[in-house]
JSON list of C-alpha atoms in Angstrom, two decimals:
[
{"chain": "A", "resi": 10, "resn": "MET", "atom": "CA", "xyz": [68.48, 3.13, 22.79]},
{"chain": "A", "resi": 11, "resn": "SER", "atom": "CA", "xyz": [68.12, 2.44, 19.08]},
{"chain": "A", "resi": 12, "resn": "THR", "atom": "CA", "xyz": [69.04, 5.04, 16.54]},
{"chain": "A", "resi": 13, "resn": "GLU", "atom": "CA", "xyz": [66.04, 4.07, 14.39]},
{"chain": "A", "resi": 14, "resn": "GLU", "atom": "CA", "xyz": [63.34, 6.69, 14.19]},
{"chain": "A", "resi": 15, "resn": "VAL", "atom": "CA", "xyz": [59.99, 5.52, 15.52]},
{"chain": "A", "resi": 16, "resn": "ALA", "atom": "CA", "xyz": [57.01, 6.55, 13.39]},
{"chain": "A", "resi": 17, "resn": "ARG", "atom": "CA", "xyz": [54.19, 7.98, 15.44]},
{"chain": "A", "resi": 18, "resn": "GLY", "atom": "CA", "xyz": [50.75, 9.34, 14.70]},
{"chain": "A", "resi": 19, "resn": "VAL", "atom": "CA", "xyz": [48.25, 8.74, 11.95]},
{"chain": "A", "resi": 20, "resn": "GLU", "atom": "CA", "xyz": [50.92, 8.87, 9.26]},
{"chain": "A", "resi": 21, "resn": "SER", "atom": "CA", "xyz": [52.41, 5.62, 10.58]},
{"chain": "A", "resi": 22, "resn": "LEU", "atom": "CA", "xyz": [49.17, 3.66, 10.35]},
{"chain": "A", "resi": 23, "resn": "PRO", "atom": "CA", "xyz": [48.65, 1.38, 7.36]},
{"chain": "A", "resi": 24, "resn": "GLU", "atom": "CA", "xyz": [46.05, 2.39, 4.80]},
{"chain": "A", "resi": 25, "resn": "PRO", "atom": "CA", "xyz": [42.67, 0.79, 5.48]},
{"chain": "A", "resi": 26, "resn": "PRO", "atom": "CA", "xyz": [41.71, -1.82, 2.93]},
{"chain": "A", "resi": 27, "resn": "ALA", "atom": "CA", "xyz": [39.64, -0.52, 0.05]},
{"chain": "A", "resi": 28, "resn": "PRO", "atom": "CA", "xyz": [36.04, -1.74, 0.01]},
{"chain": "A", "resi": 29, "resn": "ARG", "atom": "CA", "xyz": [35.59, -4.80, -2.15]},
{"chain": "A", "resi": 30, "resn": "ALA", "atom": "CA", "xyz": [33.89, -4.08, -5.43]},
{"chain": "A", "resi": 31, "resn": "ASP", "atom": "CA", "xyz": [31.79, -7.23, -5.18]},
{"chain": "A", "resi": 32, "resn": "VAL", "atom": "CA", "xyz": [30.23, -6.35, -1.80]},
{"chain": "A", "resi": 33, "resn": "ALA", "atom": "CA", "xyz": [26.99, -4.37, -1.86]},
{"chain": "A", "resi": 34, "resn": "ALA", "atom": "CA", "xyz": [26.97, -0.78, -0.59]},
{"chain": "A", "resi": 35, "resn": "ILE", "atom": "CA", "xyz": [24.83, -0.07, 2.47]},
{"chain": "A", "resi": 36, "resn": "GLU", "atom": "CA", "xyz": [23.18, 2.85, 0.65]},
{"chain": "A", "resi": 37, "resn": "ASP", "atom": "CA", "xyz": [22.10, 0.55, -2.20]},
{"chain": "A", "resi": 38, "resn": "LEU", "atom": "CA", "xyz": [20.62, -1.94, 0.25]},
{"chain": "A", "resi": 39, "resn": "GLU", "atom": "CA", "xyz": [18.74, 0.79, 2.10]},
{"chain": "A", "resi": 40, "resn": "GLU", "atom": "CA", "xyz": [17.31, 2.03, -1.18]},
{"chain": "A", "resi": 41, "resn": "ALA", "atom": "CA", "xyz": [16.29, -1.51, -2.18]},
{"chain": "A", "resi": 42, "resn": "MET", "atom": "CA", "xyz": [14.57, -1.96, 1.19]},
{"chain": "A", "resi": 43, "resn": "ARG", "atom": "CA", "xyz": [12.23, 0.88, 0.22]},
{"chain": "A", "resi": 44, "resn": "ASP", "atom": "CA", "xyz": [10.56, -1.76, -2.00]},
{"chain": "A", "resi": 45, "resn": "VAL", "atom": "CA", "xyz": [9.65, -3.74, 1.13]},
{"chain": "A", "resi": 46, "resn": "VAL", "atom": "CA", "xyz": [6.22, -2.55, 2.24]},
{"chain": "A", "resi": 47, "resn": "ASP", "atom": "CA", "xyz": [4.58, -3.13, 5.60]},
{"chain": "A", "resi": 48, "resn": "PRO", "atom": "CA", "xyz": [1.49, -5.13, 4.55]},
{"chain": "A", "resi": 49, "resn": "GLU", "atom": "CA", "xyz": [-0.78, -3.51, 7.15]},
{"chain": "A", "resi": 50, "resn": "LEU", "atom": "CA", "xyz": [0.17, 0.14, 6.66]},
{"chain": "A", "resi": 51, "resn": "GLY", "atom": "CA", "xyz": [1.23, 0.18, 3.01]},
{"chain": "A", "resi": 52, "resn": "ILE", "atom": "CA", "xyz": [4.41, 2.19, 3.74]},
{"chain": "A", "resi": 53, "resn": "ASN", "atom": "CA", "xyz": [7.95, 0.94, 3.13]},
{"chain": "A", "resi": 54, "resn": "VAL", "atom": "CA", "xyz": [9.90, -0.40, 6.10]},
{"chain": "A", "resi": 55, "resn": "VAL", "atom": "CA", "xyz": [12.68, 2.19, 5.79]},
{"chain": "A", "resi": 56, "resn": "ASP", "atom": "CA", "xyz": [10.36, 5.21, 6.02]},
{"chain": "A", "resi": 57, "resn": "LEU", "atom": "CA", "xyz": [8.41, 3.52, 8.83]},
{"chain": "A", "resi": 58, "resn": "GLY", "atom": "CA", "xyz": [11.67, 3.36, 10.79]},
{"chain": "A", "resi": 59, "resn": "LEU", "atom": "CA", "xyz": [11.61, -0.43, 11.06]},
{"chain": "A", "resi": 60, "resn": "VAL", "atom": "CA", "xyz": [15.17, -0.91, 9.74]},
{"chain": "A", "resi": 61, "resn": "TYR", "atom": "CA", "xyz": [17.60, -0.21, 12.59]},
{"chain": "A", "resi": 62, "resn": "ASP", "atom": "CA", "xyz": [20.87, -1.32, 11.01]},
{"chain": "A", "resi": 63, "resn": "ILE", "atom": "CA", "xyz": [22.29, -2.89, 7.83]},
{"chain": "A", "resi": 64, "resn": "ARG", "atom": "CA", "xyz": [25.67, -4.61, 7.63]},
{"chain": "A", "resi": 65, "resn": "VAL", "atom": "CA", "xyz": [27.33, -6.47, 4.76]},
{"chain": "A", "resi": 66, "resn": "GLU", "atom": "CA", "xyz": [29.90, -9.19, 5.40]},
{"chain": "A", "resi": 67, "resn": "GLU", "atom": "CA", "xyz": [32.86, -9.92, 3.15]},
{"chain": "A", "resi": 68, "resn": "ASP", "atom": "CA", "xyz": [30.98, -12.86, 1.62]},
{"chain": "A", "resi": 69, "resn": "ASN", "atom": "CA", "xyz": [28.32, -10.35, 0.46]},
{"chain": "A", "resi": 70, "resn": "THR", "atom": "CA", "xyz": [25.74, -11.51, 3.00]},
{"chain": "A", "resi": 71, "resn": "ALA", "atom": "CA", "xyz": [23.60, -8.74, 4.46]},
{"chain": "A", "resi": 72, "resn": "THR", "atom": "CA", "xyz": [22.45, -8.68, 8.06]},
{"chain": "A", "resi": 73, "resn": "LEU", "atom": "CA", "xyz": [19.55, -6.40, 8.88]},
{"chain": "A", "resi": 74, "resn": "ASP", "atom": "CA", "xyz": [18.46, -5.44, 12.38]},
{"chain": "A", "resi": 75, "resn": "MET", "atom": "CA", "xyz": [14.76, -4.77, 12.05]},
{"chain": "A", "resi": 76, "resn": "THR", "atom": "CA", "xyz": [11.76, -4.40, 14.29]},
{"chain": "A", "resi": 77, "resn": "LEU", "atom": "CA", "xyz": [8.02, -4.41, 13.79]},
{"chain": "A", "resi": 78, "resn": "THR", "atom": "CA", "xyz": [5.31, -2.02, 14.86]},
{"chain": "A", "resi": 79, "resn": "SER", "atom": "CA", "xyz": [4.14, -4.81, 17.19]},
{"chain": "A", "resi": 80, "resn": "ALA", "atom": "CA", "xyz": [5.97, -7.87, 18.49]},
{"chain": "A", "resi": 81, "resn": "ALA", "atom": "CA", "xyz": [2.76, -9.82, 17.84]},
{"chain": "A", "resi": 82, "resn": "CYS", "atom": "CA", "xyz": [2.80, -9.00, 14.12]},
{"chain": "A", "resi": 83, "resn": "PRO", "atom": "CA", "xyz": [1.98, -12.20, 12.20]},
{"chain": "A", "resi": 84, "resn": "LEU", "atom": "CA", "xyz": [3.43, -10.92, 8.92]},
{"chain": "A", "resi": 85, "resn": "THR", "atom": "CA", "xyz": [7.17, -11.45, 9.39]},
{"chain": "A", "resi": 86, "resn": "ASP", "atom": "CA", "xyz": [7.13, -14.08, 6.61]},
{"chain": "A", "resi": 87, "resn": "VAL", "atom": "CA", "xyz": [5.68, -11.53, 4.17]},
{"chain": "A", "resi": 88, "resn": "ILE", "atom": "CA", "xyz": [8.38, -8.98, 5.06]},
{"chain": "A", "resi": 89, "resn": "GLU", "atom": "CA", "xyz": [11.11, -11.64, 4.78]},
{"chain": "A", "resi": 90, "resn": "ASP", "atom": "CA", "xyz": [9.82, -12.71, 1.34]},
{"chain": "A", "resi": 91, "resn": "GLN", "atom": "CA", "xyz": [9.74, -9.09, 0.13]},
{"chain": "A", "resi": 92, "resn": "THR", "atom": "CA", "xyz": [13.26, -8.56, 1.52]},
{"chain": "A", "resi": 93, "resn": "ARG", "atom": "CA", "xyz": [14.50, -11.63, -0.34]},
{"chain": "A", "resi": 94, "resn": "ALA", "atom": "CA", "xyz": [13.00, -10.28, -3.58]},
{"chain": "A", "resi": 95, "resn": "ALA", "atom": "CA", "xyz": [14.44, -6.78, -3.01]},
{"chain": "A", "resi": 96, "resn": "LEU", "atom": "CA", "xyz": [17.98, -7.85, -2.08]},
{"chain": "A", "resi": 97, "resn": "THR", "atom": "CA", "xyz": [18.77, -11.19, -3.73]},
{"chain": "A", "resi": 98, "resn": "SER", "atom": "CA", "xyz": [16.86, -11.22, -7.02]},
{"chain": "A", "resi": 99, "resn": "GLY", "atom": "CA", "xyz": [16.87, -9.15, -10.14]},
{"chain": "A", "resi": 100, "resn": "PRO", "atom": "CA", "xyz": [19.27, -8.63, -13.03]},
{"chain": "A", "resi": 101, "resn": "GLY", "atom": "CA", "xyz": [22.64, -10.17, -12.29]},
{"chain": "A", "resi": 102, "resn": "GLY", "atom": "CA", "xyz": [21.37, -11.99, -9.22]},
{"chain": "A", "resi": 103, "resn": "GLY", "atom": "CA", "xyz": [20.61, -9.10, -6.89]},
{"chain": "A", "resi": 104, "resn": "LEU", "atom": "CA", "xyz": [22.62, -6.89, -4.56]},
{"chain": "A", "resi": 105, "resn": "VAL", "atom": "CA", "xyz": [23.67, -9.57, -2.07]},
{"chain": "A", "resi": 106, "resn": "ASP", "atom": "CA", "xyz": [24.15, -13.31, -2.21]},
{"chain": "A", "resi": 107, "resn": "ASP", "atom": "CA", "xyz": [22.14, -13.92, 0.95]},
{"chain": "A", "resi": 108, "resn": "PHE", "atom": "CA", "xyz": [20.64, -12.04, 3.88]},
{"chain": "A", "resi": 109, "resn": "ARG", "atom": "CA", "xyz": [19.48, -12.57, 7.43]},
{"chain": "A", "resi": 110, "resn": "ILE", "atom": "CA", "xyz": [17.10, -10.50, 9.51]},
{"chain": "A", "resi": 111, "resn": "ASN", "atom": "CA", "xyz": [17.65, -10.12, 13.23]},
{"chain": "A", "resi": 112, "resn": "TRP", "atom": "CA", "xyz": [14.25, -9.22, 14.66]},
{"chain": "A", "resi": 113, "resn": "VAL", "atom": "CA", "xyz": [14.98, -6.86, 17.55]},
{"chain": "A", "resi": 114, "resn": "TRP", "atom": "CA", "xyz": [12.65, -5.33, 20.11]},
{"chain": "A", "resi": 115, "resn": "MET", "atom": "CA", "xyz": [14.96, -2.85, 21.81]},
{"chain": "A", "resi": 116, "resn": "PRO", "atom": "CA", "xyz": [14.70, -0.02, 21.40]},
{"chain": "A", "resi": 117, "resn": "PRO", "atom": "CA", "xyz": [10.99, -0.46, 20.90]},
{"chain": "A", "resi": 118, "resn": "TRP", "atom": "CA", "xyz": [9.51, 1.02, 17.74]},
{"chain": "A", "resi": 119, "resn": "GLY", "atom": "CA", "xyz": [7.43, 4.17, 18.10]},
{"chain": "A", "resi": 120, "resn": "PRO", "atom": "CA", "xyz": [5.93, 6.75, 15.74]},
{"chain": "A", "resi": 121, "resn": "GLU", "atom": "CA", "xyz": [8.93, 9.03, 16.34]},
{"chain": "A", "resi": 122, "resn": "LYS", "atom": "CA", "xyz": [11.00, 6.63, 14.21]},
{"chain": "A", "resi": 123, "resn": "ILE", "atom": "CA", "xyz": [8.92, 7.37, 11.07]},
{"chain": "A", "resi": 124, "resn": "THR", "atom": "CA", "xyz": [10.80, 9.54, 8.57]},
{"chain": "A", "resi": 125, "resn": "ASP", "atom": "CA", "xyz": [9.34, 12.76, 7.19]},
{"chain": "A", "resi": 126, "resn": "ASP", "atom": "CA", "xyz": [8.64, 10.92, 3.91]},
{"chain": "A", "resi": 127, "resn": "GLY", "atom": "CA", "xyz": [6.87, 8.18, 5.83]},
{"chain": "A", "resi": 128, "resn": "ARG", "atom": "CA", "xyz": [4.74, 10.74, 7.66]},
{"chain": "A", "resi": 129, "resn": "GLU", "atom": "CA", "xyz": [3.71, 12.30, 4.34]},
{"chain": "A", "resi": 130, "resn": "GLN", "atom": "CA", "xyz": [2.80, 8.88, 2.94]},
{"chain": "A", "resi": 131, "resn": "LEU", "atom": "CA", "xyz": [0.72, 8.05, 6.02]},
{"chain": "A", "resi": 132, "resn": "ARG", "atom": "CA", "xyz": [-1.09, 11.41, 5.83]},
{"chain": "A", "resi": 133, "resn": "ALA", "atom": "CA", "xyz": [-1.85, 10.74, 2.16]},
{"chain": "A", "resi": 134, "resn": "LEU", "atom": "CA", "xyz": [-3.45, 7.45, 3.25]},
{"chain": "A", "resi": 135, "resn": "GLY", "atom": "CA", "xyz": [-5.61, 9.27, 5.79]},
{"chain": "A", "resi": 136, "resn": "PHE", "atom": "CA", "xyz": [-3.63, 8.49, 8.95]},
{"chain": "A", "resi": 137, "resn": "THR", "atom": "CA", "xyz": [-3.09, 11.27, 11.49]},
{"chain": "A", "resi": 138, "resn": "LEU", "atom": "CA", "xyz": [0.08, 11.42, 13.55]}
]
C-alpha cells in the first residue's frame, strides 16, 4: 500500500471552468426573447410559455427548444425572423453569433404554461382564461 494520501471528497475535485466572457448569458437571451411576439396573440413567446429551453454553446451559438400553440401554425418563419433580430442583431452584433430553433411538440403546449405576466397581458387584450 502506498504511503501517499489519497484526496477524497469535493475538495479533491478540480475547479469548474469559469464561464467564457464572450458567450451570452441564458438570462440575457430569455430577456431578449421577450421581444419576439406571437403574431396571432400579440404576447411575447416567453410569457406565452412557448420557450422550453435555451442553451448556448462555446462558439456562442444559441439553441432554443420552442413549441407553438398549434403544430399547424403557419407563422414559424415570422417567429424565426423575430428571433434572429432579437438575438443576433443590434449594437455590437447581438447577443449570439448564430441560433437554431428546435421545434418540439412534447410536452404539448397548454394554457397552464402561460406566465402570470402573460395572463395579465391576455386579459388586457380581452382574452379570458
